[in-house]
């Protein structure tokens, strides 16, 4: 397994020399400067590669793109789609020309990952990301005033949401909005309440079936090109794995993943196994999902969440939470062993520690929410230990 680290390039408070000290070698990044839907120029890709690998002693290299964004028009099935598909294919061609072959993306409409609090207290100090079902209900029902939002929440959650809203200050409500908007680190788009209402109008009439159809068209347009260029596309699951703001989510369960992979049955149509995103759904057995789709896993995000009965969840320590991380990594190590026996070229699965707690000097540093230095380094060290132990067990010393 290839130890990797997400880096936001010129927008990141964490430097490449600091990343080198974590022990990771693969850099997971993107050209955040390029507007959605435009071509990633080869010269910009090479410039970012040169920046990452400038100090040869560090051994850093750009191994995974996260993300090559899918334009909202594609998700809605609207606008100049032929140009957008052509631009996406050309970006894949340019990445391949630069030797980058793993491309993570998502198909979440409008918002990426969604949290309601960015600084929830962690059990032994520090802070964590949190999704509160009552706070999300308060935002949807009382702040956004979305029609039909009440039906998406239980009576108990609605009552708690009302209590919070009526007792909250304008500052707390603004903080809730800011937290929900923080899940857009790649786009750098932010909406106020009225702006979000306007954006949601663009999805009126687009339900699960319509979004699936638009996704199937996207895959049909780009997967053959990915095959031609030797690119491994890998979709990231929905975060959280449930409908948000009345928008359908269609990458939330094992059955969703099966539909996606079957729609273009190609090694170039693969999965980013995100244990935290999938783990937030009580119906998902994440190690079982990893075993089920192991041959098509091209990238892994390893983190953990602790779920609560009302649908809330909080980012846990990497070896805490509800997902059996040892069993999950065992599935990935076993898949690498199988690939090696098959003689596959893509034996090693890149992984990164995802969404760490803000610990010690992380606090107040201004890193991207969920992406501190020390918290992720702690997670990487823990994950590294599991990987090494499992790899050791698989070696015969006779």
PDB file of C-alpha atoms in Angstrom, residues 37 39 71 73-74 77-90 217-218 220-222:
ATOM      1  CA  UNK A  37     -15.375  22.173 -16.743  1.00  0.00           C
ATOM      2  CA  UNK A  39      -9.259  21.561 -19.567  1.00  0.00           C
ATOM      3  CA  UNK A  71     -19.293  20.043 -13.702  1.00  0.00           C
ATOM      4  CA  UNK A  73     -24.225  20.812 -15.753  1.00  0.00           C
ATOM      5  CA  UNK A  74     -23.206  17.169 -16.276  1.00  0.00           C
ATOM      6  CA  UNK A  77     -27.850  16.848 -17.704  1.00  0.00           C
ATOM      7  CA  UNK A  78     -28.070  20.450 -18.859  1.00  0.00           C
ATOM      8  CA  UNK A  79     -25.989  22.916 -20.875  1.00  0.00           C
ATOM      9  CA  UNK A  80     -23.174  22.372 -23.385  1.00  0.00           C
ATOM     10  CA  UNK A  81     -22.490  18.777 -22.417  1.00  0.00           C
ATOM     11  CA  UNK A  82     -20.497  17.834 -25.492  1.00  0.00           C
ATOM     12  CA  UNK A  83     -17.911  20.506 -24.684  1.00  0.00           C
ATOM     13  CA  UNK A  84     -17.760  19.456 -21.033  1.00  0.00           C
ATOM     14  CA  UNK A  85     -17.289  15.784 -21.905  1.00  0.00           C
ATOM     15  CA  UNK A  86     -14.609  16.660 -24.471  1.00  0.00           C
ATOM     16  CA  UNK A  87     -12.787  18.817 -21.923  1.00  0.00           C
ATOM     17  CA  UNK A  88     -12.906  16.041 -19.333  1.00  0.00           C
ATOM     18  CA  UNK A  89     -11.482  13.552 -21.815  1.00  0.00           C
ATOM     19  CA  UNK A  90      -8.735  15.986 -22.802  1.00  0.00           C
ATOM     20  CA  UNK A 217     -24.111   9.116 -19.572  1.00  0.00           C
ATOM     21  CA  UNK A 218     -21.004  10.635 -17.976  1.00  0.00           C
ATOM     22  CA  UNK A 220     -20.302   6.213 -21.104  1.00  0.00           C
ATOM     23  CA  UNK A 221     -18.627   9.379 -22.352  1.00  0.00           C
ATOM     24  CA  UNK A 222     -15.401   9.197 -20.328  1.00  0.00           C
TER      25      UNK A 222
END
